[in-house]
CSV table of C-alpha atoms in Angstrom, one decimal:
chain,number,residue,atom,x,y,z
A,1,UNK,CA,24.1,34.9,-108.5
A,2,UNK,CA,28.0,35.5,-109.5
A,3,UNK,CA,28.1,36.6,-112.7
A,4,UNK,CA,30.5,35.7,-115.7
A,5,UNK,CA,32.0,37.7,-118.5
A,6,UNK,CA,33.1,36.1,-121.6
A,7,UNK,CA,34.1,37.5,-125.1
A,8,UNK,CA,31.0,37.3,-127.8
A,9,UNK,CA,32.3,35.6,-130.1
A,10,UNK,CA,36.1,33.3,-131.7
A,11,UNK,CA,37.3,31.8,-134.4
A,12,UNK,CA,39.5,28.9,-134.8
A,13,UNK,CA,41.0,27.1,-137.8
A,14,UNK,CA,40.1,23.1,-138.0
A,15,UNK,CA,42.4,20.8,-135.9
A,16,UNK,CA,44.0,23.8,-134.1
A,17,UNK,CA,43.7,24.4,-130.1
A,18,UNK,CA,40.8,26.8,-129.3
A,19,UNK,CA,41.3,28.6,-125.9
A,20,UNK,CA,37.6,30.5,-124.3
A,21,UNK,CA,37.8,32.4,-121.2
A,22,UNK,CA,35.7,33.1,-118.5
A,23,UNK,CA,36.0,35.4,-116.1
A,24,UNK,CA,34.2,35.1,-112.9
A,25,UNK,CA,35.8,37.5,-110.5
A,26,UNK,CA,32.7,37.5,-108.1
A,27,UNK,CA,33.2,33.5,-107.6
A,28,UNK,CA,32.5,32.4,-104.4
A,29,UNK,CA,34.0,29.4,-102.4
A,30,UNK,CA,31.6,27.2,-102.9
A,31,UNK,CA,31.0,27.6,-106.8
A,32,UNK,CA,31.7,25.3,-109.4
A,33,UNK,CA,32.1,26.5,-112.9
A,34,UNK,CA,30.4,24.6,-115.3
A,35,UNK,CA,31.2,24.8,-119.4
A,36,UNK,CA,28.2,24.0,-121.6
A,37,UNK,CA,27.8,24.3,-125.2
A,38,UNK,CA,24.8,24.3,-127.9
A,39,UNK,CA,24.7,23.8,-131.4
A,40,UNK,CA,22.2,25.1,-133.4
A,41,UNK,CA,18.7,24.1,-132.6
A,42,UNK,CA,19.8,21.5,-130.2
A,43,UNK,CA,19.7,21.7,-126.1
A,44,UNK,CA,23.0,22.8,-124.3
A,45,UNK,CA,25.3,19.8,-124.1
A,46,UNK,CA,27.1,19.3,-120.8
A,47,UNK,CA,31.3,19.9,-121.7
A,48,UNK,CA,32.8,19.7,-118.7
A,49,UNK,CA,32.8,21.3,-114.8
A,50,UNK,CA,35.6,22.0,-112.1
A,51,UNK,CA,36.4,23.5,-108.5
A,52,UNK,CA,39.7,24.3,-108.2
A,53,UNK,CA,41.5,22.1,-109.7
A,54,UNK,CA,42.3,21.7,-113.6
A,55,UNK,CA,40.0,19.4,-115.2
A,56,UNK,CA,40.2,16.8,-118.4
A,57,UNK,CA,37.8,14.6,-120.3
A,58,UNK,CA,37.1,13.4,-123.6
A,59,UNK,CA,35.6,16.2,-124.8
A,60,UNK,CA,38.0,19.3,-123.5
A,61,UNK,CA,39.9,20.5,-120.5
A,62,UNK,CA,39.3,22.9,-117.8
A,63,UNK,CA,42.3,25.5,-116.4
A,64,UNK,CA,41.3,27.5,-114.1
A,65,UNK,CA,43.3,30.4,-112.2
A,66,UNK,CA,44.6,29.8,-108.8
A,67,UNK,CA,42.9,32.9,-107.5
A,68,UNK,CA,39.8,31.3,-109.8
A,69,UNK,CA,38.6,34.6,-110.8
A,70,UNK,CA,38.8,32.9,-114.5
A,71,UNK,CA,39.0,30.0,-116.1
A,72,UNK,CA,39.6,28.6,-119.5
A,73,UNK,CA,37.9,26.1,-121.9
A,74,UNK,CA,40.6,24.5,-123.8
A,75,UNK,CA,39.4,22.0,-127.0
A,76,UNK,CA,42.5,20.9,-128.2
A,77,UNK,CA,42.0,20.1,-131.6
A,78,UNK,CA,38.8,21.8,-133.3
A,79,UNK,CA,36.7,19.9,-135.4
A,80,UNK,CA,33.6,21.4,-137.3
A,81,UNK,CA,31.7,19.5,-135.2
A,82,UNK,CA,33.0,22.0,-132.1
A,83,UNK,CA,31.5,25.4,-133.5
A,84,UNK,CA,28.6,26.0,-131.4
A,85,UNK,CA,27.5,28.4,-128.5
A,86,UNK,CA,29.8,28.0,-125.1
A,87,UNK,CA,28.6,29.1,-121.9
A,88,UNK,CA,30.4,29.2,-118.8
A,89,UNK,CA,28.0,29.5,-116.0
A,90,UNK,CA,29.2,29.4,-111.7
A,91,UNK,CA,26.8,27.0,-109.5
A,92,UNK,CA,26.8,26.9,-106.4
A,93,UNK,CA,27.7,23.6,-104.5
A,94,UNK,CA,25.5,24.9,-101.6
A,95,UNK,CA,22.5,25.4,-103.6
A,96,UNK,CA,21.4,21.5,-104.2
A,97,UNK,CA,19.4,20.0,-106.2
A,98,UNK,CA,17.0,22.9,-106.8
A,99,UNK,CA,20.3,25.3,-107.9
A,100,UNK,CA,19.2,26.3,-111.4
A,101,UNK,CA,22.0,27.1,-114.0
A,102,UNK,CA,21.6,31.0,-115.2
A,103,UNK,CA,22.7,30.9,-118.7
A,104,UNK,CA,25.0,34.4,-120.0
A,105,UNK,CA,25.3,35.1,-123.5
A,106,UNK,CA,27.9,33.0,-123.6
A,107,UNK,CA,30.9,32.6,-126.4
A,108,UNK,CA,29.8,32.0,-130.4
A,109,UNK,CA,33.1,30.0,-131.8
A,110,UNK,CA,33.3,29.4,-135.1
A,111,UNK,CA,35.8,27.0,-136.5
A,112,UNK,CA,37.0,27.5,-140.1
A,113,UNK,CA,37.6,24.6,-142.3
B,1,UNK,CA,25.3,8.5,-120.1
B,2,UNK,CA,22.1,10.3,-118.4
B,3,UNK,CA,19.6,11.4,-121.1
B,4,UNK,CA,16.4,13.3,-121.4
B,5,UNK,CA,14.4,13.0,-123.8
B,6,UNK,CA,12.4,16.0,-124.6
B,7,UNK,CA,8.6,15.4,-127.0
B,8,UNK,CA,7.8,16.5,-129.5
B,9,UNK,CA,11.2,18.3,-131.3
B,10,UNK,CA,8.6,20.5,-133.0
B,11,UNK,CA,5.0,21.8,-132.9
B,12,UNK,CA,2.8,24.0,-134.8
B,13,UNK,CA,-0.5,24.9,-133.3
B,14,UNK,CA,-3.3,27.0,-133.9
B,15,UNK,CA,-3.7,30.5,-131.7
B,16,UNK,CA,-5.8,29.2,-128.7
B,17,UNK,CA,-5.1,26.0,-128.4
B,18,UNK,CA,-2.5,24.1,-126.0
B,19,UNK,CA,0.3,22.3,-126.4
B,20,UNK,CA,1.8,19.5,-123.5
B,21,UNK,CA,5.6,18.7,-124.1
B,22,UNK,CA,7.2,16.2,-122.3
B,23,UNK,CA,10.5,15.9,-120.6
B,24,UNK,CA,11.9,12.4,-119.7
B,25,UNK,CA,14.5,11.1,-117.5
B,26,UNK,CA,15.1,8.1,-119.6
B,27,UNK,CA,18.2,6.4,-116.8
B,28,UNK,CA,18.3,8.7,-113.8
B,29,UNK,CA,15.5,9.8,-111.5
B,30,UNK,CA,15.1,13.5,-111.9
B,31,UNK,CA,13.6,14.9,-108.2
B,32,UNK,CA,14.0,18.7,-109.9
B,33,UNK,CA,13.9,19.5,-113.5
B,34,UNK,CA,14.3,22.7,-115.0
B,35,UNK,CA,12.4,24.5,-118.3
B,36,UNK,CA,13.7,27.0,-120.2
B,37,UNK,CA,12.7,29.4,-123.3
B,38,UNK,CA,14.7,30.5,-125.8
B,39,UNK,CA,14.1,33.1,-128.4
B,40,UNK,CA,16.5,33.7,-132.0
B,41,UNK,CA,20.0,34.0,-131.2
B,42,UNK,CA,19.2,34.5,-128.0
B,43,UNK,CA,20.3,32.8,-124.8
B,44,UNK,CA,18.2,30.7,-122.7
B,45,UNK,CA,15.8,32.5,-120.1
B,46,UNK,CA,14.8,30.0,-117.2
B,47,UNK,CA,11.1,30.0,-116.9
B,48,UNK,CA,10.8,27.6,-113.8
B,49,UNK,CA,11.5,24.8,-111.5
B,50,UNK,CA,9.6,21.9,-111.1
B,51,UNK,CA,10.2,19.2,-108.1
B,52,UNK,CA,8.5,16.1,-108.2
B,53,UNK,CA,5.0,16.0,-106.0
B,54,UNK,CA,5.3,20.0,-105.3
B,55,UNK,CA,4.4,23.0,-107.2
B,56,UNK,CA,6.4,24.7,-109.8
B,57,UNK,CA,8.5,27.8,-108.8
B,58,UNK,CA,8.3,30.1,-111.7
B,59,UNK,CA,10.8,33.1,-112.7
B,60,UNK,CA,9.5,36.4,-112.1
B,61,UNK,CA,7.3,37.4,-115.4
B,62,UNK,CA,6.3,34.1,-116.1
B,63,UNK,CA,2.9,33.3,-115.7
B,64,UNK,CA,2.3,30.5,-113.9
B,65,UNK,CA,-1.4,30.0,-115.5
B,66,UNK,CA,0.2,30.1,-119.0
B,67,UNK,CA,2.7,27.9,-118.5
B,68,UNK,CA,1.3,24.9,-116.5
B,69,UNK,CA,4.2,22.8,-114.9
B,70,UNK,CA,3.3,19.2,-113.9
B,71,UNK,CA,5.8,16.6,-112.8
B,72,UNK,CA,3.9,13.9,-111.7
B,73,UNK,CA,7.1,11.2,-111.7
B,74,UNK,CA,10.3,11.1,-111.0
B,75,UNK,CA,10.9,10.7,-114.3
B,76,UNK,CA,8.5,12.7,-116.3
B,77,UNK,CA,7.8,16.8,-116.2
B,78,UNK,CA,5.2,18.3,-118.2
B,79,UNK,CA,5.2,21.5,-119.7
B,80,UNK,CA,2.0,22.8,-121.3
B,81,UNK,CA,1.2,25.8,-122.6
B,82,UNK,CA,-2.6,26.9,-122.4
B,83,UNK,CA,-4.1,29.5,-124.7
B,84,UNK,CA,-1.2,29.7,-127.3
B,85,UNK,CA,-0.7,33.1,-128.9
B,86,UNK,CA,2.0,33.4,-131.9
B,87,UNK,CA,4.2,35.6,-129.1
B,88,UNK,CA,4.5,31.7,-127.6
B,89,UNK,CA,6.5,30.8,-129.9
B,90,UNK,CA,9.4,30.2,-129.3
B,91,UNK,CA,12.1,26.8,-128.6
B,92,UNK,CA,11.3,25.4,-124.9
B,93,UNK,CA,14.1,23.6,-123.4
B,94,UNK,CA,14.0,21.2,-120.4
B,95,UNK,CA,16.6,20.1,-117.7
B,96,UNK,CA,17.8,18.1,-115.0
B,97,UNK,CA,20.7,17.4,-112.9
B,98,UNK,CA,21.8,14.3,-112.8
B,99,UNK,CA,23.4,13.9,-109.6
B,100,UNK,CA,26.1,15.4,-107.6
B,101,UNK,CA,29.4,16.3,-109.3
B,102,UNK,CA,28.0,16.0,-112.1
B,103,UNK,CA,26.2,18.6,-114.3
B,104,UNK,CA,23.2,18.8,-116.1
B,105,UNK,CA,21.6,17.2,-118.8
B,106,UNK,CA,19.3,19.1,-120.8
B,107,UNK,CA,16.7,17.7,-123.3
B,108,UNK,CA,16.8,18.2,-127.4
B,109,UNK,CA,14.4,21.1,-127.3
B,110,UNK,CA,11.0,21.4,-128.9
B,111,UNK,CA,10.2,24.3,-131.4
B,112,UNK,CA,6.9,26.1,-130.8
B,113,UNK,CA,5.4,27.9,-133.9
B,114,UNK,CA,1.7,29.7,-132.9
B,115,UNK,CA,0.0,30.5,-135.9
């Protein structure tokens, strides 16, 4: 399975952009990167998930490098309600319905009021 | 949006008794589902696969006799863990994907406490 690196942990003021990056430098053609997050004794919450192109939705935005060795998670105003575990985790498209999402240690943000 | 909905959120047993959660896919059909452990601030460990009508595939370490897998439906997936023992405890997280292009929806978790 590719792997991906991201930093332990970030902190972010309320209402301000939070940028997390992922670097997946093993990614191969057919891998999607997928951003999930978890708050506190809760299951992961699907954020978002992209190819190669940059990806928006209600909840955040997706950039991801041309070369896709990396990609970012941008929330673009954080609320409280946003400090929670972030993983960014590569599946792969050829894998179907049986593909299970590994889960890294994955990005602890925590968002000051 | 798809749900699952993941019973009971939290369960103390005795040592040597079993506990069943279930996993439902409450608007989507769920051929594969997908159950995960997860200890203190720690990450989430995948303990096996289920596919509806088939046997479980199960991690390497996991004991499949432990940790009985049943998913009878194409909407329910049982988890149920035989013989308890306080190391069991733990918080026991299912999935499912809910179709293609889109990702995963994973249930609300149930805490295990062995005592």
């Amino acid at each position: 399975d590719a792997k991906t690196t991201q930093p332990n942990s970030m902190e972010s003021n309320e209402e301000e952009p939070v940028h997390l990056p992922c670097n997946h430098s093993t990614i191969s053609g057919t891998d999607y990167i997928h951003w999930y997050r978890q708050l506190p004794s809760q299951g992961p919450e699907y954020v978002i998930h992209g190819l190669t192109s940059n990806v928006n939705n209600r909840m955040a935005s997706l950039a991801i490098a041309e070369d896709r060795k990396s990609s970012t998670l941008i929330l673009h105003r954080a609320t409280l309600r946003d400090a929670a575990v972030y993983y960014c985790i590569l599946r792969d498209l050829a894998g179907g319905s049986n593909y299970k999402l590994t889960f890294g240690k994955g990005t602890l943000l925590t968002v000051n009021p | 949006g798809a749900v699952v909905s993941q019973h009971p959120s939290r369960v103390i047993c005795k040592s040597g008794t079993s506990v069943k959660i279930e996993c439902r896919s409450l608007d989507f059909q769920a051929t594969t589902m997908f159950w995960y452990r997860q200890f203190p601030k720690k990450s989430l460990m995948l303990m096996a696969t289920s596919n509806e009508g088939s046997k479980a595939t199960y991690e390497q370490g996991v004991e499949k006799d432990k940790f009985l897998i049943n998913h009878a439906s194409l909407t329910l997936s049982t988890l149920t863990v035989t013989s308890a023992h306080p190391e069991d405890s733990s918080f026991y997280i299912c999935s499912a994907r809910t179709g293609e292009g889109y990702g995963y929806t994973f249930g609300s978790g149930t805490r295990l406490t062995v005592v």
